[in-house]
Coordinates of C-alpha atoms in Angstrom, one line a residue:
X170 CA -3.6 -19.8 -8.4
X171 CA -1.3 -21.9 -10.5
X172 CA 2.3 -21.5 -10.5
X173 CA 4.2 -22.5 -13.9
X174 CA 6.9 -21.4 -15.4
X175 CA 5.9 -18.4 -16.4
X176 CA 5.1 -16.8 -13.4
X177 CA 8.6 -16.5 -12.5
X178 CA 11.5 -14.5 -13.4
X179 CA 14.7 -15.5 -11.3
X180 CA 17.3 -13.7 -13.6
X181 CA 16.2 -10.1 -11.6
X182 CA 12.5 -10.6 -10.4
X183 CA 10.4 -13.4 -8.8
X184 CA 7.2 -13.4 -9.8
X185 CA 7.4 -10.9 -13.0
X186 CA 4.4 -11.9 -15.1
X187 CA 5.4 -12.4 -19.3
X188 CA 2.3 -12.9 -22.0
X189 CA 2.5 -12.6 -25.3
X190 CA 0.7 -9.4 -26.3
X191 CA -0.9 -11.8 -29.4
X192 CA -2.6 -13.9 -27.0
X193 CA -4.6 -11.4 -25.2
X194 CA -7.3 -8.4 -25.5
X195 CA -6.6 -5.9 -23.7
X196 CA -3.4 -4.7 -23.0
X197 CA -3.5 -2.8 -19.0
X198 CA -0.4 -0.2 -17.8
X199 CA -0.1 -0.3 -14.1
X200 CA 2.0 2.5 -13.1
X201 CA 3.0 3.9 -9.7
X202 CA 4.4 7.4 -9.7
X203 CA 7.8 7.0 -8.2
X204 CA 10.4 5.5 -8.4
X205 CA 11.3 1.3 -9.2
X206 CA 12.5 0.5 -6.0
X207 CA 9.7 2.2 -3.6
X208 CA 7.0 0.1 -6.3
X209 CA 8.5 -3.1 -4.5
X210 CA 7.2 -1.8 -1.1
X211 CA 3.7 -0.7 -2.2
X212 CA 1.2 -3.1 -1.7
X213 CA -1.7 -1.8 -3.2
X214 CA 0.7 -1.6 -6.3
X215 CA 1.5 -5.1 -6.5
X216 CA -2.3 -6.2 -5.9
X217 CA -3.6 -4.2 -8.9
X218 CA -1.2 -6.2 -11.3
X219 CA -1.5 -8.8 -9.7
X220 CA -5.0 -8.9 -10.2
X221 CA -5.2 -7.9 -13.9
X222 CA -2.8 -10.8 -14.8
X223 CA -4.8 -13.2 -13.0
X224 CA -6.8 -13.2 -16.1
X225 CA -6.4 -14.5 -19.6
X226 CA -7.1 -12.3 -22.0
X227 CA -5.7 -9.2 -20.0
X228 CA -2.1 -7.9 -20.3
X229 CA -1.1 -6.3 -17.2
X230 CA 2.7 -4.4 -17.1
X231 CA 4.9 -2.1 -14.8
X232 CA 5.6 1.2 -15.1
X233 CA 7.2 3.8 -12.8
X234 CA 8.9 7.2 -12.8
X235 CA 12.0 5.7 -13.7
X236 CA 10.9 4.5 -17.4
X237 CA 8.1 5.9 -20.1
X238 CA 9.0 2.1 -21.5
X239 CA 7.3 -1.1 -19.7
X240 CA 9.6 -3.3 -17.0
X241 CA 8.3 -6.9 -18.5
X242 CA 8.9 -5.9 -22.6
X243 CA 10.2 -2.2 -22.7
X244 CA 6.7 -0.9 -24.5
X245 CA 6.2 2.3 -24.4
X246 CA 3.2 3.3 -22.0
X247 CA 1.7 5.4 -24.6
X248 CA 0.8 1.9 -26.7
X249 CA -1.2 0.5 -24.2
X250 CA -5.3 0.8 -23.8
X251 CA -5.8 2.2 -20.4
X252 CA -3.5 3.3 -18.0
X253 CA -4.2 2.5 -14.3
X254 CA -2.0 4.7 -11.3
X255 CA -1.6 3.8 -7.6
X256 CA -1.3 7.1 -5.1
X257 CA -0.8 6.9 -2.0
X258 CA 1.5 10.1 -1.4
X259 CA 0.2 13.4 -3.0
X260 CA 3.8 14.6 -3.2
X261 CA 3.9 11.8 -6.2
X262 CA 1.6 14.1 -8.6
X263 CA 4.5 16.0 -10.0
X264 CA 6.7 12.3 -10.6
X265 CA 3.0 11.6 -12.0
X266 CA 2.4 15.1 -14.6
X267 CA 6.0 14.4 -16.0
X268 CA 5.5 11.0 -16.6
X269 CA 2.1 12.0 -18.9
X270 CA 4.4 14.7 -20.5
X271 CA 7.4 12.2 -21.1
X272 CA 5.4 9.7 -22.5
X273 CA 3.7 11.9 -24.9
X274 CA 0.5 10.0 -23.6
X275 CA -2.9 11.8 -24.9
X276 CA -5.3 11.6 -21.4
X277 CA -8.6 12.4 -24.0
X278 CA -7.5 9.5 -26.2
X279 CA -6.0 6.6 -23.5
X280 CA -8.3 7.0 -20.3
X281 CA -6.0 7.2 -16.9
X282 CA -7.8 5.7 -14.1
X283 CA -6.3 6.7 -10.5
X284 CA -7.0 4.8 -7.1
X285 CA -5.5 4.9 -4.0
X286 CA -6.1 6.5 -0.4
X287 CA -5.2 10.3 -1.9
X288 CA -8.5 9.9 -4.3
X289 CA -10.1 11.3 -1.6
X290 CA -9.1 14.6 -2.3
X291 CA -9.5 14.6 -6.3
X292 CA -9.2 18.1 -7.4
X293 CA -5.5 18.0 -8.6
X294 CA -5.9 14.3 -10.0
X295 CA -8.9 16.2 -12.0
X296 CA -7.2 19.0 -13.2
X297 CA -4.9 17.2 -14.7
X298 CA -7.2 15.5 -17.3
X299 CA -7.6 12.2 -15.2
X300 CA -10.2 9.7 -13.9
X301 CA -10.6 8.8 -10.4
X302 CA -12.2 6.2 -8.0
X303 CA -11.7 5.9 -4.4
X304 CA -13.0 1.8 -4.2
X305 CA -10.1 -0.9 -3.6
X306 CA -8.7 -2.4 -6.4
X307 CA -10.3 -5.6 -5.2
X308 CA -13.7 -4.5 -5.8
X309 CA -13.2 -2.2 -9.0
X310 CA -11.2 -4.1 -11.0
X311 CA -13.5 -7.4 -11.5
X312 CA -16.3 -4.3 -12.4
X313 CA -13.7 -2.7 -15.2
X314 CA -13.5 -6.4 -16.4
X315 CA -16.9 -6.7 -17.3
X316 CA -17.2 -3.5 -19.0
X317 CA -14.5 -4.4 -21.1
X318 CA -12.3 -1.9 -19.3
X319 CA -14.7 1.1 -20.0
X320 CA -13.9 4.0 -17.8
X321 CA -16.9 6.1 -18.8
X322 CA -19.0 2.6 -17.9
X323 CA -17.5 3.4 -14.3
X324 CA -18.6 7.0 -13.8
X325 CA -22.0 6.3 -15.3
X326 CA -22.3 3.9 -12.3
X327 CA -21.2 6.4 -10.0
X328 CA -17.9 4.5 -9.0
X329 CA -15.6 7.0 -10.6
X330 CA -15.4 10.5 -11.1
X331 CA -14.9 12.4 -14.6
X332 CA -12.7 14.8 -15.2
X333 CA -15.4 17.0 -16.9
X334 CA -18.0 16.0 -14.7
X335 CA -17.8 16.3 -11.0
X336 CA -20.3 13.6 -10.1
X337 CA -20.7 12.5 -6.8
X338 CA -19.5 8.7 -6.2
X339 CA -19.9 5.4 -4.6
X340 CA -16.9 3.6 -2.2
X341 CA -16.7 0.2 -2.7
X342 CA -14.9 -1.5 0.1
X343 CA -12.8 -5.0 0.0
X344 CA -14.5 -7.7 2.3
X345 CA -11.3 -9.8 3.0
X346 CA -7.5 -8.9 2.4
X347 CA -6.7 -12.7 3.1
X348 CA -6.2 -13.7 -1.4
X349 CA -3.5 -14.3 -3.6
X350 CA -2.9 -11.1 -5.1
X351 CA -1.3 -9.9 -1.6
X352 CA 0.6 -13.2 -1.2
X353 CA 2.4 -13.5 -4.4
X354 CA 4.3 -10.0 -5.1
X355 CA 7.2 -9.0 -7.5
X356 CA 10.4 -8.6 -6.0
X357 CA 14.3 -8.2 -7.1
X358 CA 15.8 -11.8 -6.8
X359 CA 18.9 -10.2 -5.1
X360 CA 19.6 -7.5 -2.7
X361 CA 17.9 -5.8 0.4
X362 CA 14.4 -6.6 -0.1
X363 CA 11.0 -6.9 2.1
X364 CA 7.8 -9.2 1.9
X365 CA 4.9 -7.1 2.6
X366 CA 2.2 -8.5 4.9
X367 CA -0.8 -6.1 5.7
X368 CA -1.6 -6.9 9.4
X369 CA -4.4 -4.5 9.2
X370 CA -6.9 -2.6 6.4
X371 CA -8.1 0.7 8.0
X372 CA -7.9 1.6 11.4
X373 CA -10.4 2.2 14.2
X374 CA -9.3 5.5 15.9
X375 CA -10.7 8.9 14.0
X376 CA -7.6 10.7 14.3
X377 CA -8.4 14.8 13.1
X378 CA -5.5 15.0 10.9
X379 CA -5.5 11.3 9.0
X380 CA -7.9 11.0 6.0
X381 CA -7.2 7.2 6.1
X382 CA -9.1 6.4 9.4
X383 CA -12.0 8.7 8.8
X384 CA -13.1 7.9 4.9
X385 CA -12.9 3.6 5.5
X386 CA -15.7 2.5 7.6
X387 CA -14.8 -1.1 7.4
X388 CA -11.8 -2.6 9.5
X389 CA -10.3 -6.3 8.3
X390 CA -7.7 -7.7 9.8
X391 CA -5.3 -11.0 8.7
X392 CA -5.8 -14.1 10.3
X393 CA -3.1 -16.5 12.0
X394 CA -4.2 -19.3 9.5
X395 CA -4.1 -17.1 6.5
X396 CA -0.3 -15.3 7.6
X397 CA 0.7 -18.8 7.9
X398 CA 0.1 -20.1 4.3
X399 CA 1.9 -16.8 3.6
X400 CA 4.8 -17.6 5.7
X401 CA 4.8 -21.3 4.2
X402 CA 4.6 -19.7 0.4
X403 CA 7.3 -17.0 1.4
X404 CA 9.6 -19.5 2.4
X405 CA 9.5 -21.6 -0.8
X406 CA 9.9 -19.0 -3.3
X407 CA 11.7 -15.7 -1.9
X408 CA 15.3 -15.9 -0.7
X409 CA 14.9 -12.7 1.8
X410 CA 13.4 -13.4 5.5
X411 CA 12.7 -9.6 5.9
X412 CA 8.8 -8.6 6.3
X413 CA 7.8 -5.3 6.4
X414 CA 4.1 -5.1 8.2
X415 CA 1.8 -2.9 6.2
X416 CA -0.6 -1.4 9.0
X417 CA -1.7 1.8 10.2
X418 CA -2.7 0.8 13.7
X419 CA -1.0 -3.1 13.8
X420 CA -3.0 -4.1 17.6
X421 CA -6.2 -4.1 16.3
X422 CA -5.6 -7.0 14.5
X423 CA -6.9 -9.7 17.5
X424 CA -4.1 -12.2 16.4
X425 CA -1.3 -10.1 16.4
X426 CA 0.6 -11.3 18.8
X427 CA 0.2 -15.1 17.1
X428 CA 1.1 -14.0 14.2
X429 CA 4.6 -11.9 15.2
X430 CA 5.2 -15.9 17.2
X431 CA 4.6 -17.5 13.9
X432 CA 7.1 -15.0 12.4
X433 CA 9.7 -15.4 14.8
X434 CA 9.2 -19.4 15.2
X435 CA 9.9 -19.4 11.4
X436 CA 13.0 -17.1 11.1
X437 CA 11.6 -13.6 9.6
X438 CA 12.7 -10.7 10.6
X439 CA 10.2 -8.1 11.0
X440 CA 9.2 -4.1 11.9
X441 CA 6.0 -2.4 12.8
X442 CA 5.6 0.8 11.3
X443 CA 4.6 2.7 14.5
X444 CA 3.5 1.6 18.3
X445 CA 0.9 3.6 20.5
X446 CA 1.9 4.2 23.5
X447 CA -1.7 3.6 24.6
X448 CA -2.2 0.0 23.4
X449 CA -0.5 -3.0 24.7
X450 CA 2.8 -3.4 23.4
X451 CA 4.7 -5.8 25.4
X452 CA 4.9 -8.7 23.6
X453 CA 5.8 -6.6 20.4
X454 CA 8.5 -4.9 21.8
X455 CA 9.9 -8.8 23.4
X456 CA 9.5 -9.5 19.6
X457 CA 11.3 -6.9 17.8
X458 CA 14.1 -7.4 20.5
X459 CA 14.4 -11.1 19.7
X460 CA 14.9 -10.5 16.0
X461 CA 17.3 -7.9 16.8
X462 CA 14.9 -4.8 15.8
X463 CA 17.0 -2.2 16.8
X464 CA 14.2 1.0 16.3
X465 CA 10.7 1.1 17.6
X466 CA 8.9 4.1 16.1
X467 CA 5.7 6.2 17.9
X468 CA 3.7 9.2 16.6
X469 CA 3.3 11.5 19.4
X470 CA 2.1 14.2 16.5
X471 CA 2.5 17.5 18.7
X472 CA 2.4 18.7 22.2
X473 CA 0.0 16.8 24.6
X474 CA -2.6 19.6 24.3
X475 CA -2.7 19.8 20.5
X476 CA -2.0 15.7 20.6
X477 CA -5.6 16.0 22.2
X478 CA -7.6 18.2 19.6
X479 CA -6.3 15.9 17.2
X480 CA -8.1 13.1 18.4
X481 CA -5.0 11.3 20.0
X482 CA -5.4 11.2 23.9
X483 CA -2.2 9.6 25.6
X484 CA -0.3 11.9 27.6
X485 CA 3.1 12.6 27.7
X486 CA 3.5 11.2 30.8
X487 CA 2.7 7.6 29.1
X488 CA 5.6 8.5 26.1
X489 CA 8.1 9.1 28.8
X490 CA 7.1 5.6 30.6
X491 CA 7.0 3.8 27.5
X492 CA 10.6 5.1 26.6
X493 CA 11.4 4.2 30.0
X494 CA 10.3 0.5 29.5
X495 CA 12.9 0.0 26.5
X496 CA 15.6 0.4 28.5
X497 CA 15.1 -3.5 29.4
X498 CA 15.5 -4.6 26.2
X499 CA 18.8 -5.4 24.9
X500 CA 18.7 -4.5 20.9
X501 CA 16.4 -1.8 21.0
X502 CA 18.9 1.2 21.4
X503 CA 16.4 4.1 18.9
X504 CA 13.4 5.5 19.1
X505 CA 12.1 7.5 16.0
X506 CA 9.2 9.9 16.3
X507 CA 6.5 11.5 14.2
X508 CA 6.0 14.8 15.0
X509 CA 4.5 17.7 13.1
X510 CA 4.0 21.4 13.1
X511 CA 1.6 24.0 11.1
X512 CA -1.6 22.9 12.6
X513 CA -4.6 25.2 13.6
X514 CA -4.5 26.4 17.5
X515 CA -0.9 25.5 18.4
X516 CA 0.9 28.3 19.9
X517 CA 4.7 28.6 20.9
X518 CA 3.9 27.1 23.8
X519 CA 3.3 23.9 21.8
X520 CA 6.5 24.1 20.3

């Protein structure tokens, strides 16, 4: 990908894409359902505009709960031919009906096309007048291309689903997350910011209570020689040395521990969103203690019985050794947990 001029915006983004709305044919709204600053640290966000701009004759801009009017040129969303939403969090669907309302945006007259992980469950996306397809962006978007951006071209191929028709669909998966579109991301030129580097797409385990693990059937992982051209690119163009690793179960990735050296050896600072207690974790926790990491974070879920039914089977007995393990480490002072409550069978012995 080519890297000019116009790629960048260092007054408050890097990497803001500008085109002049003359110049092109179709005119795209990406819009993530929440607020500006959590748009930075969604991938999948990024990667859909990313993508769309990558061609010529398509006008891809930002929108988010914060504005009804575009980030690149302050248009207003309703002026634009099809609107395209990244969910990841179902507790986004009110930010996302009261952005439809504020924008005065007519769903029967400009299509809205939502993807993500919570497309699983499409009922309330539905009832709410929208379009929705549960393939990555990677393999949808070059198909909405070719169909000039036709929606209805998509369900009649059975890769989305109507909102008057409840048709059954196909998931198209991503082969590779090793391109471009992950590697070149809009952030703020100033401030507390993260790089995003996905480690890991979907996960092997077939945890009960986690749609992600059970509705992906493919797993693909980043490899050292790929996270280093990222590395390499990061350093020339972003001022920040924080990464933020984008995985839901980081050691099934083969070259993990390579790739947290290559981040050290270069000067990042870096987190992993949770650890199992189950997997082995040394040389991450050595890691996040060298670059000062200060919190490691597990997901015990419940009590070991209930931990069990729900697909996860370390015992408590390996939480309590783990904890005991961090005491060597001189920076790592917190552990943060994921726990949660509600779920069929437990009792108050659980609690």
């Amino acid at each position: 990908m080519a890297l000019t001029n116009k790629w960048l915006s260092m007054t408050k983004e890097i990497f803001m894409v500008r085109k002049n709305p003359m110049d092109v044919k179709y005119k795209i709204a990406v819009l993530f359902p929440s607020l500006r600053r959590v748009s930075y640290r969604t991938l999948g966000y990024q990667i859909v505009y990313r993508m769309l701009n990558s061609y010529r004759d398509v006008l891809a801009e930002r929108f988010t709960y914060d504005s009804v009017y575009s980030i690149e040129s302050n248009t207003p969303l309703k002026e634009f031919d099809l609107v395209l939403i990244s969910s990841n969090f179902e507790m986004n669907y009110p930010y996302l009906a009261q952005i439809i309302r504020r924008s005065r945006i007519d769903p029967k007259r400009t299509k809205i096309l939502v993807g993500g992980i919570t497309t699983f469950n499409p009922g309330p996306l539905l009832g709410m007048g929208l379009y929705v397809t549960p393939s990555d962006a990677e393999r949808i978007i070059p198909i909405l291309y070719e169909t000039s951006f036709d929606v209805d071209a998509l369900v009649d191929e059975g890769l989305a689903i109507s909102p008057d028709i409840m048709n059954k669909v196909k998931v198209l998966e991503a082969e590779s997350i090793e391109h471009d579109y992950s590697r070149v991301q809009v952030l703020p030129a100033s401030g507390k910011v993260k790089i995003l580097l996905e480690l890991t797409r979907g996960c092997p385990f077939r945890c009960r209570f986690c749609m992600y693990g059970n509705v992906r059937r493919k797993l693909l992982y980043k490899s050292i020689d790929s996270t280093m051209e990222d590395i390499s690119f990061w350093k020339r163009y972003y001022p920040t040395r924080n990464v933020e690793i984008i995985s839901s179960e980081p050691f099934s990735n083969p070259h993990v521990d390579e790739i947290v050296d290559c981040l050290m050896r270069e000067g990042f600072y870096f987190s992993f969103p949770s650890i199992r207690v189950d997997r082995n974790y040394e040389h991450a926790l050595e890691a996040l203690d060298y670059v000062k990491n200060r919190t490691v974070t597990i997901a015990p879920e419940h009590s070991e019985r209930i931990r069990r039914l729900l697909g996860k089977t370390f015992t408590n007995d390996e939480i309590i050794e783990f904890g005991k393990r961090l005491r060597k480490y001189k920076n790592i002072n917190k552990i943060k947990l994921y726990l949660m409550t509600g779920i069929v069978g437990e009792d108050t012995n659980d609690l």
